[in-house]
Amino acid sequence: MKPSPDFNHFAESTILGSLTPADGDVPVPSVRVSMFDACHVGVVLRAVLFMEAVVGVGAMFGAAQPMDWLMRFSLLTGGVLPATLAWLIAACALKTRLNLLAPRLQWLAGITLGAVAGLYGCGLLALMGLLQPVPWWASAFAGALLSAMLLAGLFWRAKARTPAATAARLAELQSRIRPHFLFNTLNSAIALVRAEPLKAEAVLEDLSELFRSALADPTESVTLGHEIALAQRYLAIEEIRFGERLQVQWSLDPQADAARLPPLLLQPLVENAIRHGVEPSATGAQVKISTVRRGNVVVVKVTNSSPAGVGERGHGLALANVRDRLLLLHDVQARFQTVFKDGVFQVRLEVPA
């Protein structure tokens, strides 16, 4: 009797998986681009770093010595940094209303907001007596210009994000709903119709729910609890097919259920675990799904033993789609890691709580 693989030593796996993104052009529907998605930590960090870089270069003009540059840089930062943060906070708070405007009005509103932010930063320095005379007009136009540059960055980020997310979702659906899975599930139901009609009905209900979720209108995110429910339905179908060969362990933290994930993110990971862990092995394999909330972070793990080795090597498309959609939704706040060690493969996700 083979010893059960130890899942515990994967609690802090940190090996980044090497994944190949999907190739090929996938037609996507036309989607209206939002320019005011400034509520992400990554966007805030990039905006602040960009503004500080502009301030640093601007402070070089007229600075004869390094100390002169440092004094100018500190002075300008005292006005530019609060103005930048005020612009980002306002854009985040008003993004729902601003996104309802026509594209030209969105640009006008963003640039006007930048001019107001420039006046705000100038006013702070004037109140402290650090600017004499006070360059009101220059500050307003500088704020408008820098705001237009930030809007351009957010515009291209959103324009790249929408079709990429849709294309990744379509490619993921193509790799997830494979014909043999449908046929195997229907065959399992047919075999149960006479002997166990109630169980056959449950299998068909689970299959119907999976397809309903897969073909529903796309949304940006769903809760982790919703993804867990879909994964449970999928595993209920596969348990009919594999019987004792599929050993499932659940370790779920109810406090993690509210975390947001892209739709249909967890099920492909579970399917990968079965395809590469259970299918190649005559004795079956163990699949463990765990969730836990640690402060402001939710950790999700999908782990499977591989008694037959690594199994059939795939192209990594399903994992690549999961990784890309996760990063598109949560940016720098998300982490995606994979590791294969001692006959056990694990995928580890970290998302904001």
CSV table of C-alpha atoms in Angstrom, one decimal:
chain,number,residue,atom,x,y,z
A,1,MET,CA,0.0,0.0,0.0
A,2,LYS,CA,1.5,3.3,-1.1
A,3,PRO,CA,1.8,6.1,1.5
A,4,SER,CA,-0.6,9.0,1.1
A,5,PRO,CA,1.1,12.1,-0.3
A,6,ASP,CA,1.7,14.8,2.2
A,7,PHE,CA,-0.2,17.9,1.2
A,8,ASN,CA,0.9,20.0,4.2
A,9,HIS,CA,4.4,20.8,3.0
A,10,PHE,CA,2.9,22.7,0.1
A,11,ALA,CA,1.4,25.3,2.5
A,12,GLU,CA,3.9,28.0,1.4
A,13,SER,CA,4.8,26.9,-2.1
A,14,THR,CA,6.5,29.8,-4.0
A,15,ILE,CA,7.7,28.3,-7.3
A,16,LEU,CA,6.2,30.3,-10.1
A,17,GLY,CA,4.8,28.1,-12.8
A,18,SER,CA,6.1,28.5,-16.4
A,19,LEU,CA,3.0,28.8,-18.5
A,20,THR,CA,2.5,29.3,-22.2
A,21,PRO,CA,-0.2,31.8,-23.2
A,22,ALA,CA,-2.8,30.9,-25.7
A,23,ASP,CA,-2.0,31.7,-29.3
A,24,GLY,CA,-4.3,32.6,-32.1
A,25,ASP,CA,-6.8,35.3,-32.7
A,26,VAL,CA,-10.2,35.0,-31.1
A,27,PRO,CA,-13.1,37.2,-32.2
A,28,VAL,CA,-14.4,39.3,-29.4
A,29,PRO,CA,-17.5,41.5,-29.0
A,30,SER,CA,-17.3,45.3,-29.0
A,31,VAL,CA,-17.1,46.6,-25.4
A,32,ARG,CA,-17.1,50.2,-24.2
A,33,VAL,CA,-13.8,51.2,-22.6
A,34,SER,CA,-13.7,52.7,-19.1
A,35,MET,CA,-11.0,55.2,-18.5
A,36,PHE,CA,-11.5,55.8,-14.8
A,37,ASP,CA,-10.6,52.4,-13.3
A,38,ALA,CA,-8.3,54.1,-10.7
A,39,CYS,CA,-9.3,52.0,-7.7
A,40,HIS,CA,-6.5,49.4,-8.0
A,41,VAL,CA,-3.4,49.5,-5.9
A,42,GLY,CA,-1.3,48.9,-9.0
A,43,VAL,CA,-2.8,51.8,-10.8
A,44,VAL,CA,-2.2,54.1,-7.8
A,45,LEU,CA,1.4,53.0,-7.5
A,46,ARG,CA,2.1,53.5,-11.2
A,47,ALA,CA,0.5,56.9,-11.2
A,48,VAL,CA,2.4,58.1,-8.2
A,49,LEU,CA,5.7,56.8,-9.6
A,50,PHE,CA,5.0,58.5,-13.0
A,51,MET,CA,4.3,61.8,-11.3
A,52,GLU,CA,7.3,61.6,-9.1
A,53,ALA,CA,9.5,60.9,-12.2
A,54,VAL,CA,8.1,64.0,-13.9
A,55,VAL,CA,8.7,66.1,-10.8
A,56,GLY,CA,12.3,64.7,-10.6
A,57,VAL,CA,13.1,65.7,-14.1
A,58,GLY,CA,11.4,69.1,-13.8
A,59,ALA,CA,13.4,69.8,-10.7
A,60,MET,CA,16.6,69.4,-12.6
A,61,PHE,CA,16.0,72.6,-14.5
A,62,GLY,CA,17.8,75.4,-12.8
A,63,ALA,CA,19.4,73.2,-10.2
A,64,ALA,CA,23.1,73.8,-10.2
A,65,GLN,CA,24.0,71.4,-7.3
A,66,PRO,CA,22.5,68.1,-6.1
A,67,MET,CA,21.3,69.8,-3.0
A,68,ASP,CA,19.5,72.4,-5.1
A,69,TRP,CA,17.8,69.6,-7.0
A,70,LEU,CA,16.8,67.8,-3.8
A,71,MET,CA,15.3,71.0,-2.3
A,72,ARG,CA,13.3,71.6,-5.5
A,73,PHE,CA,12.2,68.0,-5.7
A,74,SER,CA,11.0,68.0,-2.1
A,75,LEU,CA,9.2,71.3,-2.6
A,76,LEU,CA,7.4,70.1,-5.8
A,77,THR,CA,6.5,66.8,-4.2
A,78,GLY,CA,4.8,68.6,-1.4
A,79,GLY,CA,2.3,69.9,-3.9
A,80,VAL,CA,2.2,67.2,-6.6
A,81,LEU,CA,1.8,64.1,-4.4
A,82,PRO,CA,-1.4,65.4,-2.6
A,83,ALA,CA,-2.8,66.6,-5.9
A,84,THR,CA,-2.2,63.2,-7.6
A,85,LEU,CA,-3.8,61.3,-4.7
A,86,ALA,CA,-6.7,63.7,-4.7
A,87,TRP,CA,-7.2,63.1,-8.5
A,88,LEU,CA,-7.0,59.3,-8.1
A,89,ILE,CA,-9.5,59.3,-5.2
A,90,ALA,CA,-11.9,61.5,-7.0
A,91,ALA,CA,-11.6,59.4,-10.2
A,92,CYS,CA,-12.2,56.2,-8.2
A,93,ALA,CA,-15.2,57.7,-6.3
A,94,LEU,CA,-16.9,59.1,-9.4
A,95,LYS,CA,-16.0,56.4,-11.9
A,96,THR,CA,-19.5,55.0,-12.1
A,97,ARG,CA,-21.0,58.4,-13.1
A,98,LEU,CA,-18.1,59.4,-15.3
A,99,ASN,CA,-18.3,56.1,-17.2
A,100,LEU,CA,-21.9,57.0,-18.2
A,101,LEU,CA,-20.6,60.1,-20.1
A,102,ALA,CA,-19.7,60.1,-23.8
A,103,PRO,CA,-16.0,59.5,-24.5
A,104,ARG,CA,-15.3,63.2,-25.3
A,105,LEU,CA,-17.0,64.3,-22.1
A,106,GLN,CA,-15.0,61.7,-20.2
A,107,TRP,CA,-11.8,63.2,-21.4
A,108,LEU,CA,-13.0,66.7,-20.7
A,109,ALA,CA,-14.1,65.7,-17.2
A,110,GLY,CA,-10.8,64.0,-16.5
A,111,ILE,CA,-8.7,66.9,-17.7
A,112,THR,CA,-10.8,69.4,-15.8
A,113,LEU,CA,-10.4,67.3,-12.7
A,114,GLY,CA,-6.6,67.5,-13.3
A,115,ALA,CA,-6.7,71.2,-13.5
A,116,VAL,CA,-8.6,71.4,-10.2
A,117,ALA,CA,-6.0,69.0,-8.7
A,118,GLY,CA,-3.2,71.2,-9.9
A,119,LEU,CA,-4.8,74.3,-8.3
A,120,TYR,CA,-5.2,72.2,-5.1
A,121,GLY,CA,-1.5,71.3,-5.0
A,122,CYS,CA,-0.5,74.9,-5.7
A,123,GLY,CA,-2.8,76.2,-3.0
A,124,LEU,CA,-1.2,73.9,-0.4
A,125,LEU,CA,2.2,75.2,-1.2
A,126,ALA,CA,0.9,78.8,-1.2
A,127,LEU,CA,-0.7,78.3,2.2
A,128,MET,CA,2.7,77.2,3.6
A,129,GLY,CA,4.4,80.3,2.0
A,130,LEU,CA,6.6,78.2,-0.2
A,131,LEU,CA,5.6,79.8,-3.5
A,132,GLN,CA,6.1,83.5,-4.3
A,133,PRO,CA,4.6,84.5,-6.6
A,134,VAL,CA,1.9,81.8,-6.8
A,135,PRO,CA,1.7,80.2,-10.3
A,136,TRP,CA,-2.0,79.6,-10.4
A,137,TRP,CA,-2.4,79.4,-14.2
A,138,ALA,CA,0.8,77.3,-14.7
A,139,SER,CA,-0.4,74.9,-12.0
A,140,ALA,CA,-3.8,74.5,-13.6
A,141,PHE,CA,-2.4,73.8,-17.1
A,142,ALA,CA,0.3,71.5,-15.7
A,143,GLY,CA,-2.4,69.5,-13.8
A,144,ALA,CA,-4.6,69.3,-17.0
A,145,LEU,CA,-1.6,68.1,-19.1
A,146,LEU,CA,-0.5,65.5,-16.6
A,147,SER,CA,-4.1,64.4,-16.1
A,148,ALA,CA,-4.4,63.9,-19.8
A,149,MET,CA,-1.3,61.7,-19.8
A,150,LEU,CA,-2.7,59.6,-16.9
A,151,LEU,CA,-6.0,59.2,-18.7
A,152,ALA,CA,-4.2,58.0,-21.8
A,153,GLY,CA,-2.5,55.4,-19.8
A,154,LEU,CA,-5.7,54.3,-18.1
A,155,PHE,CA,-7.5,54.3,-21.5
A,156,TRP,CA,-5.0,52.0,-23.1
A,157,ARG,CA,-4.9,49.8,-20.1
A,158,ALA,CA,-8.7,49.4,-20.2
A,159,LYS,CA,-8.7,49.0,-24.0
A,160,ALA,CA,-6.2,46.1,-23.7
A,161,ARG,CA,-7.9,44.6,-20.7
A,162,THR,CA,-11.4,44.1,-22.1
A,163,PRO,CA,-10.7,42.1,-25.2
A,164,ALA,CA,-7.9,40.2,-23.5
A,165,ALA,CA,-10.2,39.1,-20.7
A,166,THR,CA,-12.9,38.1,-23.2
A,167,ALA,CA,-10.5,36.3,-25.5
A,168,ALA,CA,-9.0,34.5,-22.5
A,169,ARG,CA,-12.5,33.5,-21.3
A,170,LEU,CA,-13.5,32.1,-24.8
A,171,ALA,CA,-10.2,30.2,-25.1
A,172,GLU,CA,-10.7,28.8,-21.6
A,173,LEU,CA,-14.2,27.7,-22.4
A,174,GLN,CA,-12.9,25.9,-25.5
A,175,SER,CA,-10.3,24.0,-23.5
A,176,ARG,CA,-12.6,23.4,-20.6
A,177,ILE,CA,-15.8,22.0,-22.2
A,178,ARG,CA,-14.1,19.2,-24.2
A,179,PRO,CA,-16.4,16.8,-26.2
A,180,HIS,CA,-15.2,13.7,-24.4
A,181,PHE,CA,-16.2,15.2,-21.0
A,182,LEU,CA,-19.7,15.8,-22.3
A,183,PHE,CA,-20.0,12.3,-23.8
A,184,ASN,CA,-18.5,10.6,-20.6
A,185,THR,CA,-21.0,12.5,-18.4
A,186,LEU,CA,-23.9,11.6,-20.6
A,187,ASN,CA,-22.8,7.9,-20.7
A,188,SER,CA,-22.6,7.9,-16.9
A,189,ALA,CA,-26.1,9.3,-16.7
A,190,ILE,CA,-27.4,6.7,-19.2
A,191,ALA,CA,-25.8,3.9,-17.2
A,192,LEU,CA,-27.6,5.1,-14.1
A,193,VAL,CA,-31.1,5.7,-15.7
A,194,ARG,CA,-32.5,2.2,-15.0
A,195,ALA,CA,-30.5,1.2,-11.9
A,196,GLU,CA,-30.4,4.5,-10.1
A,197,PRO,CA,-32.7,7.1,-11.8
A,198,LEU,CA,-32.4,9.6,-9.0
A,199,LYS,CA,-28.7,9.7,-9.2
A,200,ALA,CA,-28.9,10.0,-13.0
A,201,GLU,CA,-31.2,13.0,-12.6
A,202,ALA,CA,-28.7,14.6,-10.1
A,203,VAL,CA,-25.8,14.1,-12.7
A,204,LEU,CA,-27.8,15.8,-15.4
A,205,GLU,CA,-28.8,18.6,-13.1
A,206,ASP,CA,-25.1,19.2,-12.2
A,207,LEU,CA,-24.2,19.1,-15.9
A,208,SER,CA,-27.0,21.6,-16.7
A,209,GLU,CA,-25.8,24.0,-14.0
A,210,LEU,CA,-22.2,23.8,-15.3
A,211,PHE,CA,-23.3,24.6,-18.9
A,212,ARG,CA,-25.6,27.4,-17.7
A,213,SER,CA,-22.8,29.1,-15.9
A,214,ALA,CA,-20.4,28.6,-18.8
A,215,LEU,CA,-22.7,30.1,-21.3
A,216,ALA,CA,-24.1,32.9,-19.2
A,217,ASP,CA,-23.5,36.5,-19.9
A,218,PRO,CA,-19.9,37.3,-19.0
A,219,THR,CA,-19.3,39.3,-15.8
A,220,GLU,CA,-16.1,40.8,-14.5
A,221,SER,CA,-16.1,38.8,-11.3
A,222,VAL,CA,-18.0,36.4,-9.0
A,223,THR,CA,-17.6,35.3,-5.4
A,224,LEU,CA,-15.3,32.5,-4.4
A,225,GLY,CA,-18.3,30.8,-2.8
A,226,HIS,CA,-20.0,30.7,-6.2
A,227,GLU,CA,-16.9,29.1,-7.7
A,228,ILE,CA,-16.7,26.5,-4.9
A,229,ALA,CA,-20.3,25.5,-5.6
A,230,LEU,CA,-19.6,25.0,-9.3
A,231,ALA,CA,-16.5,23.0,-8.5
A,232,GLN,CA,-18.5,20.8,-6.2
A,233,ARG,CA,-21.1,20.1,-8.9
A,234,TYR,CA,-18.3,19.2,-11.4
A,235,LEU,CA,-16.6,16.9,-8.9
A,236,ALA,CA,-20.0,15.2,-8.1
A,237,ILE,CA,-20.2,14.3,-11.8
A,238,GLU,CA,-16.6,13.0,-12.0
A,239,GLU,CA,-17.1,10.9,-8.8
A,240,ILE,CA,-19.8,9.0,-10.7
A,241,ARG,CA,-17.3,8.4,-13.5
A,242,PHE,CA,-14.2,7.5,-11.5
A,243,GLY,CA,-15.7,6.0,-8.3
A,244,GLU,CA,-13.1,5.2,-5.7
A,245,ARG,CA,-10.3,6.3,-7.9
A,246,LEU,CA,-11.2,9.9,-7.2
A,247,GLN,CA,-10.6,10.9,-3.6
A,248,VAL,CA,-11.7,14.5,-2.8
A,249,GLN,CA,-10.8,16.5,0.3
A,250,TRP,CA,-12.3,19.9,1.1
A,251,SER,CA,-10.9,22.4,3.5
A,252,LEU,CA,-13.0,25.5,3.2
A,253,ASP,CA,-12.9,28.7,5.2
A,254,PRO,CA,-16.4,30.4,5.2
A,255,GLN,CA,-14.7,33.8,5.8
A,256,ALA,CA,-13.0,33.5,2.4
A,257,ASP,CA,-16.2,33.0,0.4
A,258,ALA,CA,-16.7,36.8,-0.4
A,259,ALA,CA,-13.4,37.1,-2.3
A,260,ARG,CA,-13.8,38.1,-5.9
A,261,LEU,CA,-12.6,35.9,-8.8
A,262,PRO,CA,-13.0,35.9,-12.5
A,263,PRO,CA,-15.9,33.6,-13.5
A,264,LEU,CA,-15.1,29.9,-14.2
A,265,LEU,CA,-11.7,30.2,-12.6
A,266,LEU,CA,-11.7,27.3,-10.1
A,267,GLN,CA,-13.3,24.6,-12.2
A,268,PRO,CA,-10.5,24.5,-14.9
A,269,LEU,CA,-8.0,24.0,-12.1
A,270,VAL,CA,-10.0,21.1,-10.6
A,271,GLU,CA,-10.4,19.6,-14.1
A,272,ASN,CA,-6.6,19.9,-14.6
A,273,ALA,CA,-6.1,18.0,-11.4
A,274,ILE,CA,-8.3,15.1,-12.5
A,275,ARG,CA,-6.9,15.0,-16.0
A,276,HIS,CA,-3.3,14.8,-15.0
A,277,GLY,CA,-3.7,13.1,-11.6
A,278,VAL,CA,-6.6,10.7,-11.7
A,279,GLU,CA,-7.0,9.8,-15.4
A,280,PRO,CA,-3.5,8.5,-16.0
A,281,SER,CA,-3.5,6.3,-12.8
A,282,ALA,CA,-5.1,2.9,-12.4
A,283,THR,CA,-5.2,3.4,-8.6
A,284,GLY,CA,-6.6,7.0,-8.8
A,285,ALA,CA,-5.4,10.0,-6.9
A,286,GLN,CA,-6.3,12.5,-4.3
A,287,VAL,CA,-7.6,16.0,-5.0
A,288,LYS,CA,-7.6,18.6,-2.3
A,289,ILE,CA,-9.3,22.1,-2.5
A,290,SER,CA,-8.6,24.5,0.3
A,291,THR,CA,-9.5,28.1,1.0
A,292,VAL,CA,-8.3,30.3,3.9
A,293,ARG,CA,-8.5,34.0,4.8
A,294,ARG,CA,-5.3,35.5,6.2
A,295,GLY,CA,-6.0,39.1,7.1
A,296,ASN,CA,-6.8,41.0,3.9
A,297,VAL,CA,-5.7,38.1,1.7
A,298,VAL,CA,-7.5,34.9,0.6
A,299,VAL,CA,-5.4,31.9,-0.3
A,300,VAL,CA,-6.9,29.2,-2.6
A,301,LYS,CA,-5.1,25.9,-3.2
A,302,VAL,CA,-5.9,23.1,-5.6
A,303,THR,CA,-3.6,20.1,-5.0
A,304,ASN,CA,-3.5,16.7,-6.6
A,305,SER,CA,-1.3,13.6,-6.1
A,306,SER,CA,0.1,12.0,-9.3
A,307,PRO,CA,0.9,8.3,-8.6
A,308,ALA,CA,1.6,7.8,-12.3
A,309,GLY,CA,4.1,10.7,-12.5
A,310,VAL,CA,3.4,13.9,-14.2
A,311,GLY,CA,0.9,12.4,-16.6
A,312,GLU,CA,0.2,13.7,-20.1
A,313,ARG,CA,2.0,17.0,-20.6
A,314,GLY,CA,-0.5,19.6,-21.8
A,315,HIS,CA,0.1,23.0,-23.4
A,316,GLY,CA,-0.6,25.0,-20.3
A,317,LEU,CA,-3.5,26.9,-21.9
A,318,ALA,CA,-6.0,26.4,-19.1
A,319,LEU,CA,-3.4,27.5,-16.4
A,320,ALA,CA,-2.3,30.4,-18.6
A,321,ASN,CA,-5.9,31.6,-18.9
A,322,VAL,CA,-6.5,31.4,-15.2
A,323,ARG,CA,-3.3,33.3,-14.5
A,324,ASP,CA,-4.0,36.0,-17.1
A,325,ARG,CA,-7.6,36.6,-16.0
A,326,LEU,CA,-6.6,36.7,-12.3
A,327,LEU,CA,-3.9,39.4,-13.0
A,328,LEU,CA,-6.3,41.4,-15.2
A,329,LEU,CA,-8.9,41.5,-12.4
A,330,HIS,CA,-6.6,42.1,-9.4
A,331,ASP,CA,-3.3,43.3,-10.9
A,332,VAL,CA,-0.4,43.4,-8.4
A,333,GLN,CA,-2.7,42.3,-5.6
A,334,ALA,CA,-3.0,38.8,-7.1
A,335,ARG,CA,-0.4,35.9,-7.1
A,336,PHE,CA,-0.5,32.7,-9.1
A,337,GLN,CA,2.0,29.9,-8.3
A,338,THR,CA,2.5,26.3,-9.3
A,339,VAL,CA,4.8,23.6,-8.0
A,340,PHE,CA,5.3,19.9,-8.6
A,341,LYS,CA,7.2,18.1,-5.8
A,342,ASP,CA,7.4,14.5,-4.5
A,343,GLY,CA,4.5,13.4,-6.8
A,344,VAL,CA,2.2,16.2,-5.8
A,345,PHE,CA,1.2,19.1,-8.0
A,346,GLN,CA,-0.3,22.3,-6.5
A,347,VAL,CA,-1.8,25.5,-7.8
A,348,ARG,CA,-1.8,28.4,-5.3
A,349,LEU,CA,-3.8,31.6,-5.7
A,350,GLU,CA,-3.8,34.7,-3.6
A,351,VAL,CA,-6.5,37.4,-4.0
A,352,PRO,CA,-7.7,40.4,-1.9
A,353,ALA,CA,-10.3,39.4,0.7
